[in-house]
Coordinates of N, CA and C in Angstrom, one line a residue:
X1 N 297.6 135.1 -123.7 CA 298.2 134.6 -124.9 C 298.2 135.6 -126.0
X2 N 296.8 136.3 -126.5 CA 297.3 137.6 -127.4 C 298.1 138.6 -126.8
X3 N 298.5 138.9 -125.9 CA 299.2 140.0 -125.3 C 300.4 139.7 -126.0
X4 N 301.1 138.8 -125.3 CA 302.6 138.0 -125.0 C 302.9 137.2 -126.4
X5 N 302.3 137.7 -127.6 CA 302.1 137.0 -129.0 C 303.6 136.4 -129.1
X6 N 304.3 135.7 -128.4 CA 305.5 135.5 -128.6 C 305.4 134.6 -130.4
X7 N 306.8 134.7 -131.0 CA 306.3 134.0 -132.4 C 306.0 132.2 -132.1
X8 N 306.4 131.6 -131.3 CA 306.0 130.5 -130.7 C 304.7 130.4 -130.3
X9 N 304.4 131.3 -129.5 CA 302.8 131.2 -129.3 C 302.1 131.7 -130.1
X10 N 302.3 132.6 -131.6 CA 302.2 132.9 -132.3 C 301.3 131.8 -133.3
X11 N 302.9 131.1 -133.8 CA 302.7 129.5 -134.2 C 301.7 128.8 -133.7
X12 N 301.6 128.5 -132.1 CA 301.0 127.2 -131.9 C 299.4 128.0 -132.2
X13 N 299.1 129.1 -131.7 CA 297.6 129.8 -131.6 C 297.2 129.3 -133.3
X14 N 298.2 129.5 -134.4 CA 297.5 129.3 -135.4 C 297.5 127.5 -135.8
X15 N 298.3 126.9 -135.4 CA 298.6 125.3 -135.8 C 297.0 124.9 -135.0
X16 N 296.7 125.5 -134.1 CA 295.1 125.2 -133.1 C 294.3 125.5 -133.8
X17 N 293.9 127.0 -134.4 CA 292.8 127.3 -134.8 C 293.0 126.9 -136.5
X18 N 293.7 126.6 -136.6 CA 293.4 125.9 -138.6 C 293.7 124.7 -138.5
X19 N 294.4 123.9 -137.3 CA 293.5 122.2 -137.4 C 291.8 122.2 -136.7
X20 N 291.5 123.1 -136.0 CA 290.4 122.8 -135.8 C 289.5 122.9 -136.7
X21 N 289.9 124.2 -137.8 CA 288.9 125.1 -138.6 C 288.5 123.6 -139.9
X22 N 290.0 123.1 -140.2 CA 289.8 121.8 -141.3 C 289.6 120.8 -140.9
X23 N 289.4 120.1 -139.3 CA 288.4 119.1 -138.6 C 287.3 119.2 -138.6
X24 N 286.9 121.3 -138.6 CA 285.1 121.6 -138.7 C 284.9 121.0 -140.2
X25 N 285.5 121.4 -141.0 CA 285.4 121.1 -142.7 C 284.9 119.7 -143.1
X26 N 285.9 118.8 -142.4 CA 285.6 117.2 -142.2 C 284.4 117.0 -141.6
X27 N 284.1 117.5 -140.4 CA 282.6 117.4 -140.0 C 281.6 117.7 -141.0
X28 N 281.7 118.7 -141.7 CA 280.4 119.1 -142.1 C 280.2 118.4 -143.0
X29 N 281.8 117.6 -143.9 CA 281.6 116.7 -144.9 C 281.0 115.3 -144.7
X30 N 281.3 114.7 -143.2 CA 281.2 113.8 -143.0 C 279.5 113.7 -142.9
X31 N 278.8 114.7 -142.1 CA 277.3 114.9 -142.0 C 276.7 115.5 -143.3
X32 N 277.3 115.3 -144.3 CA 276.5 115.6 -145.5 C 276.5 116.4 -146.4
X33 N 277.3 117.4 -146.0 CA 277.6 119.0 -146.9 C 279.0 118.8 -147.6
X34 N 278.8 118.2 -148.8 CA 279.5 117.4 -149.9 C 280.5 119.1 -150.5
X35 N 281.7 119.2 -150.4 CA 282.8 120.3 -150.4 C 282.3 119.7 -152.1
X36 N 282.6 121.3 -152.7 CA 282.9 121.4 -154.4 C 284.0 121.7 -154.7
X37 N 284.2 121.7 -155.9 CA 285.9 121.5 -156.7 C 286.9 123.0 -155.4
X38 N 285.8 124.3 -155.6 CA 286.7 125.3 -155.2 C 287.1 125.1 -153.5
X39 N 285.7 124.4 -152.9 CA 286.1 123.9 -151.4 C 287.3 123.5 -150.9
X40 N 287.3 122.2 -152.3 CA 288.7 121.5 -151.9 C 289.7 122.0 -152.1
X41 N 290.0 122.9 -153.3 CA 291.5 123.4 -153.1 C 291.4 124.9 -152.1
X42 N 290.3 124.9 -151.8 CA 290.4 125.9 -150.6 C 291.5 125.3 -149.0
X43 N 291.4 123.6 -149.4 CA 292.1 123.2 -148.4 C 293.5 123.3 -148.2
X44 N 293.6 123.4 -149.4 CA 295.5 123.3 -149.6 C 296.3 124.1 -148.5
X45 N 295.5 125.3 -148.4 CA 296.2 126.0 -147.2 C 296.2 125.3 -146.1
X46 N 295.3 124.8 -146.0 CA 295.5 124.3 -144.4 C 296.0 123.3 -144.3
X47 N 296.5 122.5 -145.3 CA 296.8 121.1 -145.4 C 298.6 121.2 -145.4
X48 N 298.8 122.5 -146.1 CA 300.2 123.2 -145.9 C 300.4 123.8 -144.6
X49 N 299.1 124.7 -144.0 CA 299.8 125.4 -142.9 C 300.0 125.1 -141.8
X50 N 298.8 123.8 -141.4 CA 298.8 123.0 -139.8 C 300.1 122.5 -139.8
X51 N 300.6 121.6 -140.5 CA 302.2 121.4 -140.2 C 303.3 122.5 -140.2
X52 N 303.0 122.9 -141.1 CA 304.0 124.3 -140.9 C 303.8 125.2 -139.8
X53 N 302.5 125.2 -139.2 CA 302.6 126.0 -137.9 C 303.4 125.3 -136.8
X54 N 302.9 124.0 -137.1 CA 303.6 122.7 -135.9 C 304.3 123.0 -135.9
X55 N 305.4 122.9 -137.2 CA 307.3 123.1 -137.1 C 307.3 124.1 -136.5
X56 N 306.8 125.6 -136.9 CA 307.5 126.9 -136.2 C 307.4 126.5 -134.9
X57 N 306.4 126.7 -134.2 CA 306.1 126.5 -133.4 C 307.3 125.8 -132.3
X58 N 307.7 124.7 -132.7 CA 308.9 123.8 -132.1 C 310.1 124.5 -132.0
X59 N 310.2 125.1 -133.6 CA 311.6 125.6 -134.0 C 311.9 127.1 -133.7
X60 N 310.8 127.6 -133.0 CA 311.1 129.0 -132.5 C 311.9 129.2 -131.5
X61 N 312.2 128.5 -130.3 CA 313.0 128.9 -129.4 C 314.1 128.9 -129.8
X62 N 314.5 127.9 -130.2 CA 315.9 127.3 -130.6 C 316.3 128.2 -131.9
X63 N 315.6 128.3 -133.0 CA 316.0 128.7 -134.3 C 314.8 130.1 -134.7
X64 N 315.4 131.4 -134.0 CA 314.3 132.3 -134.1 C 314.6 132.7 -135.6
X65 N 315.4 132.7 -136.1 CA 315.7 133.2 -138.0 C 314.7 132.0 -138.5
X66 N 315.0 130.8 -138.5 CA 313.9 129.9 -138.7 C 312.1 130.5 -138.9
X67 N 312.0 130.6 -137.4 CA 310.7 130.9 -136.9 C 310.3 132.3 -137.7
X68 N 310.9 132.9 -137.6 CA 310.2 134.5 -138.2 C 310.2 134.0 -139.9
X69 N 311.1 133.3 -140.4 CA 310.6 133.1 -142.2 C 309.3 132.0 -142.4
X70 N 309.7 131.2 -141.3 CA 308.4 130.1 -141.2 C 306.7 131.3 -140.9
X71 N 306.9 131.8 -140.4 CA 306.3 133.2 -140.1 C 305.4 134.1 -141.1
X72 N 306.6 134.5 -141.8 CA 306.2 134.8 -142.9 C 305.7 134.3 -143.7
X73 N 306.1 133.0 -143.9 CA 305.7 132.3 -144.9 C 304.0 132.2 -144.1
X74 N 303.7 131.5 -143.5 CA 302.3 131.6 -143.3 C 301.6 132.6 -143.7
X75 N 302.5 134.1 -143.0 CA 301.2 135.1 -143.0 C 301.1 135.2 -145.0
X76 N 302.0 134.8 -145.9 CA 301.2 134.9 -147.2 C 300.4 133.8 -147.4
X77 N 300.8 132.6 -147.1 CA 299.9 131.4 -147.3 C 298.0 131.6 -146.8
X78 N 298.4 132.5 -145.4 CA 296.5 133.1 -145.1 C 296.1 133.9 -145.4
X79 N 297.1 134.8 -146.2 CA 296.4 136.0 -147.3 C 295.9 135.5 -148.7
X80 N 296.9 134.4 -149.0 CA 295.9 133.7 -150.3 C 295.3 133.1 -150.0
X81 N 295.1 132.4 -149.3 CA 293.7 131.6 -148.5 C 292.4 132.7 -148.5
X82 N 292.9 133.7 -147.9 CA 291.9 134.6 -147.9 C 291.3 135.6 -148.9
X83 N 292.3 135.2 -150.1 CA 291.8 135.9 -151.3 C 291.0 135.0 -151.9
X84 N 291.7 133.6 -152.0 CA 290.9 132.4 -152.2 C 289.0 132.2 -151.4
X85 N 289.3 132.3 -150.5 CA 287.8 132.7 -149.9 C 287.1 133.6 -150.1
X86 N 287.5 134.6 -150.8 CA 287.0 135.9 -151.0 C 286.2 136.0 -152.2
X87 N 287.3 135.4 -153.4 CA 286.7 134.6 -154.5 C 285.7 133.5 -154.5
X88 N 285.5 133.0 -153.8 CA 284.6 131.4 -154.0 C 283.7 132.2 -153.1
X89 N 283.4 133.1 -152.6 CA 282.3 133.5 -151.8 C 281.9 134.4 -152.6
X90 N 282.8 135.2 -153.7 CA 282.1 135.9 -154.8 C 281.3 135.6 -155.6
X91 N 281.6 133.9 -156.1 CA 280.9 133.5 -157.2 C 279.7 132.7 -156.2
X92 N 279.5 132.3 -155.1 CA 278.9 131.8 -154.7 C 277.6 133.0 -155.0
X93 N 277.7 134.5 -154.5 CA 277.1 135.6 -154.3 C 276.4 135.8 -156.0
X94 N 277.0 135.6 -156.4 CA 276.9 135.6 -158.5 C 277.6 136.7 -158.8
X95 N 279.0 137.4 -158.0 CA 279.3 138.6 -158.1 C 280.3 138.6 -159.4
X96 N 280.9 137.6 -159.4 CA 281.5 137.2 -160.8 C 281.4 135.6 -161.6
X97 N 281.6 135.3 -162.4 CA 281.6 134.1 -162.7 C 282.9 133.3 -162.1
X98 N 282.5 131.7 -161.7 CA 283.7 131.2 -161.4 C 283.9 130.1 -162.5
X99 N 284.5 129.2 -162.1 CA 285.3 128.2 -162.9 C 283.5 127.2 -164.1
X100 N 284.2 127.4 -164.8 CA 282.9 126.5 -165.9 C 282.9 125.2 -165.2
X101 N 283.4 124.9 -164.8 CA 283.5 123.3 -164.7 C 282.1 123.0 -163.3
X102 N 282.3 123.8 -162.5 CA 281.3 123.7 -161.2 C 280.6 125.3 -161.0
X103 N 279.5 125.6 -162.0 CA 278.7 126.4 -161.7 C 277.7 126.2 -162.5
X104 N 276.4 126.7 -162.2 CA 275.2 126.4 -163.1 C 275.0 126.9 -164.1
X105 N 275.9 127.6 -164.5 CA 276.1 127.4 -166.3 C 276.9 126.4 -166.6
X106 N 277.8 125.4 -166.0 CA 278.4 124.5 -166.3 C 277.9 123.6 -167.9
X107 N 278.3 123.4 -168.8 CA 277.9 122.8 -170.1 C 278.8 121.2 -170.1
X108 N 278.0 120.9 -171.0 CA 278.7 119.4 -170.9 C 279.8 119.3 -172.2
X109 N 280.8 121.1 -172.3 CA 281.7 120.5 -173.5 C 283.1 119.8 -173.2
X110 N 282.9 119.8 -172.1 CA 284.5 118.8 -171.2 C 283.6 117.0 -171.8
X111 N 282.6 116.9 -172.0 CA 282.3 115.9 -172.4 C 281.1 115.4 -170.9
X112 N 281.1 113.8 -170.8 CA 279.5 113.6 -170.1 C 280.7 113.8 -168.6
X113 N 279.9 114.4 -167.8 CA 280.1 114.7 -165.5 C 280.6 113.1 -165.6
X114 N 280.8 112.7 -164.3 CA 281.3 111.8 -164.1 C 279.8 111.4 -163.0
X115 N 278.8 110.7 -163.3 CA 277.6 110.4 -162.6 C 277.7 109.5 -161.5
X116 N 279.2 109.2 -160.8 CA 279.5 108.3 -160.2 C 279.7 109.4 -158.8
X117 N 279.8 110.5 -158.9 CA 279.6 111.5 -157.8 C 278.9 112.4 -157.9
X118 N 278.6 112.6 -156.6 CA 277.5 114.1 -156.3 C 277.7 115.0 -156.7
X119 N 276.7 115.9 -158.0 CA 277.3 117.1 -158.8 C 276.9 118.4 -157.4
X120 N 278.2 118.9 -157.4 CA 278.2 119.8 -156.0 C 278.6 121.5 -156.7
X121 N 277.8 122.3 -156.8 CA 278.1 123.0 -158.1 C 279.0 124.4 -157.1
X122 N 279.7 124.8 -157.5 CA 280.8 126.0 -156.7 C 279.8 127.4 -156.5
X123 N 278.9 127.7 -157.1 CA 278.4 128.8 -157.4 C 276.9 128.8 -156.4
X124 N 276.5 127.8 -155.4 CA 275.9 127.7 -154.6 C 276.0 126.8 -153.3
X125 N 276.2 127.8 -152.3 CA 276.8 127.3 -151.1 C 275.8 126.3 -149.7
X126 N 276.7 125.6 -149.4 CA 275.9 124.3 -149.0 C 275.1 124.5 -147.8
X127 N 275.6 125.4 -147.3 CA 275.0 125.8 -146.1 C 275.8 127.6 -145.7
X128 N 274.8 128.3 -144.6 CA 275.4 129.3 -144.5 C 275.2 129.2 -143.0
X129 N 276.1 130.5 -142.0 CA 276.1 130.8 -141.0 C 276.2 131.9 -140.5
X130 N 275.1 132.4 -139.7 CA 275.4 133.8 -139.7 C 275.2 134.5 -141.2
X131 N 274.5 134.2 -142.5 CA 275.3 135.1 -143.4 C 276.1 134.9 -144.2
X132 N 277.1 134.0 -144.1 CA 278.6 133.6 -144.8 C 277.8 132.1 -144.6
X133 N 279.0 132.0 -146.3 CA 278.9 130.4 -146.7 C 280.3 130.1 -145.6
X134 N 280.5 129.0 -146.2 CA 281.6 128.4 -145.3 C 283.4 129.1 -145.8
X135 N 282.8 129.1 -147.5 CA 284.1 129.9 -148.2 C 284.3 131.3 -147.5
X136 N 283.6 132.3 -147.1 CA 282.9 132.9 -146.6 C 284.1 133.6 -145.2
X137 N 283.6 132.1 -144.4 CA 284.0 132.3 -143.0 C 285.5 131.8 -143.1
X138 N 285.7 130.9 -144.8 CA 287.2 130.5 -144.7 C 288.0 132.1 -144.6
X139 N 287.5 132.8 -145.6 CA 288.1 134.3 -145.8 C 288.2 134.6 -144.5
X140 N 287.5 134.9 -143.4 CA 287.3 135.4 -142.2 C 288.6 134.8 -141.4
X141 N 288.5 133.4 -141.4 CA 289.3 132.6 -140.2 C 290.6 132.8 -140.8
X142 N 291.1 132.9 -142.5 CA 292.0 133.1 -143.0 C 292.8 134.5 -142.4
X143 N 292.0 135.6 -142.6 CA 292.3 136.8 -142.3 C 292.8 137.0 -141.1
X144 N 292.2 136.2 -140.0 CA 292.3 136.3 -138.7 C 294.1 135.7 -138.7
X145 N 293.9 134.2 -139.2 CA 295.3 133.7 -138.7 C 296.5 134.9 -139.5
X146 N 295.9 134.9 -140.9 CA 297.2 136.1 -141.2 C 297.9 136.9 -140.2
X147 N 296.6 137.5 -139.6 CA 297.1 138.7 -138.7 C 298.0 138.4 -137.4
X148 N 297.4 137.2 -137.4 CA 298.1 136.3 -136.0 C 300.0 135.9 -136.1
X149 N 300.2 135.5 -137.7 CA 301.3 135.3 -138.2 C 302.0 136.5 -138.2
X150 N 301.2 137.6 -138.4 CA 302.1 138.8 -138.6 C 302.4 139.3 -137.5
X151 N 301.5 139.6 -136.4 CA 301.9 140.0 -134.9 C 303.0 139.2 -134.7
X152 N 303.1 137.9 -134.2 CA 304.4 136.8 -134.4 C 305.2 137.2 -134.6
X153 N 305.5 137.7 -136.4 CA 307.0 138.1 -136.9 C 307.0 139.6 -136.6
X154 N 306.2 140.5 -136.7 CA 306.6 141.6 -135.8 C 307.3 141.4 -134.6
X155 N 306.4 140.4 -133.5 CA 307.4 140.9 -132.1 C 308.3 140.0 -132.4
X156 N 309.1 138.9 -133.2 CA 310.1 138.1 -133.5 C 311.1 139.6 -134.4
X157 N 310.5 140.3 -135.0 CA 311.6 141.1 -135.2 C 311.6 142.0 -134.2
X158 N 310.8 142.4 -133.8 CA 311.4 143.8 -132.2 C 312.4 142.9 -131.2
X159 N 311.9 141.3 -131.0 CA 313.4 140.6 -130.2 C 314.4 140.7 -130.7
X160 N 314.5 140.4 -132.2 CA 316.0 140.2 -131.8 C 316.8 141.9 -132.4
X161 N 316.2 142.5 -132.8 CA 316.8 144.0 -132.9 C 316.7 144.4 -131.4
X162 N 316.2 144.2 -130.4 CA 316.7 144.6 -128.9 C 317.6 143.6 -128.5
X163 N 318.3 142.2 -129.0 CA 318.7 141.8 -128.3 C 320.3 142.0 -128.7
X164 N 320.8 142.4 -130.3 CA 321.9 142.6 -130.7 C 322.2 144.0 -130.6

């Protein structure tokens, strides 16, 4: 399957590994490792790209101009995912400051937290693996699918320039 990266297998390889990656996410929430403000909008990508890989995926045989922009579009959607991870694994590290609102300098001038949920602070990570927080391995898995999107539209453009 990496050989033969057709942009359809392209698609489905990533529609697989970033529903699985945001069902591990759910797991880890569901057993207790409560996601912070930056976690969640860490999701957006995946919550955009699992369907969007679905479609290419379908729409590649039939509609390869389709498929190679659907293509593209991913491979930026997991490069900002992956800058996104890069960042929230920065401030986790203390390598820059992140957002006031979820770090341990957080102040109470937004007025009183909302005491009705778990204060989950962005700037320390809930668990690690290997080394990497989870933001961490998002960057990693992000990186990975990018490159997967891009082989795709590469050999989607070597087809159809040999075929006209």
């Amino acid at each position: 399957m990496l050989n033969s990266r057709t942009p359809q297998r392209a698609a489905l390889l990533i529609f697989l590994v970033a529903f699985a990656t945001i069902a591990g996410a759910w797991i880890f929430e569901y057993y207790g490792y409560a996601p912070c403000e930056l976690c969640l909008k860490q999701r957006w990508a995946y919550y955009t790209g699992v369907p969007l890989a679905l479609i290419v995926s379908l729409i590649a045989p039939r509609q390869p101009g389709l498929a190679k922009a659907g293509l593209a579009v991913l491979t930026v959607l997991w490069l900002g995912s992956m800058v996104f991870g890069i960042y929230h694994s920065g401030v986790e590290w203390k390598w820059w400051p992140g957002p006031a609102t979820c770090t341990a300098q957080a102040g109470f001038t937004g007025g009183l937290p909302d005491l009705s949920k778990p204060a989950v602070l962005c700037d320390t990570p809930a668990i690690r693996i290997f080394g990497l927080s989870l933001a961490g391995w998002n960057a990693v898995i992000s990186l990975g699918l990018a490159l997967v999107a891009l082989a795709g539209l590469r050999r989607a453009q070597g087809s159809s320039s040999v075929s006209q």
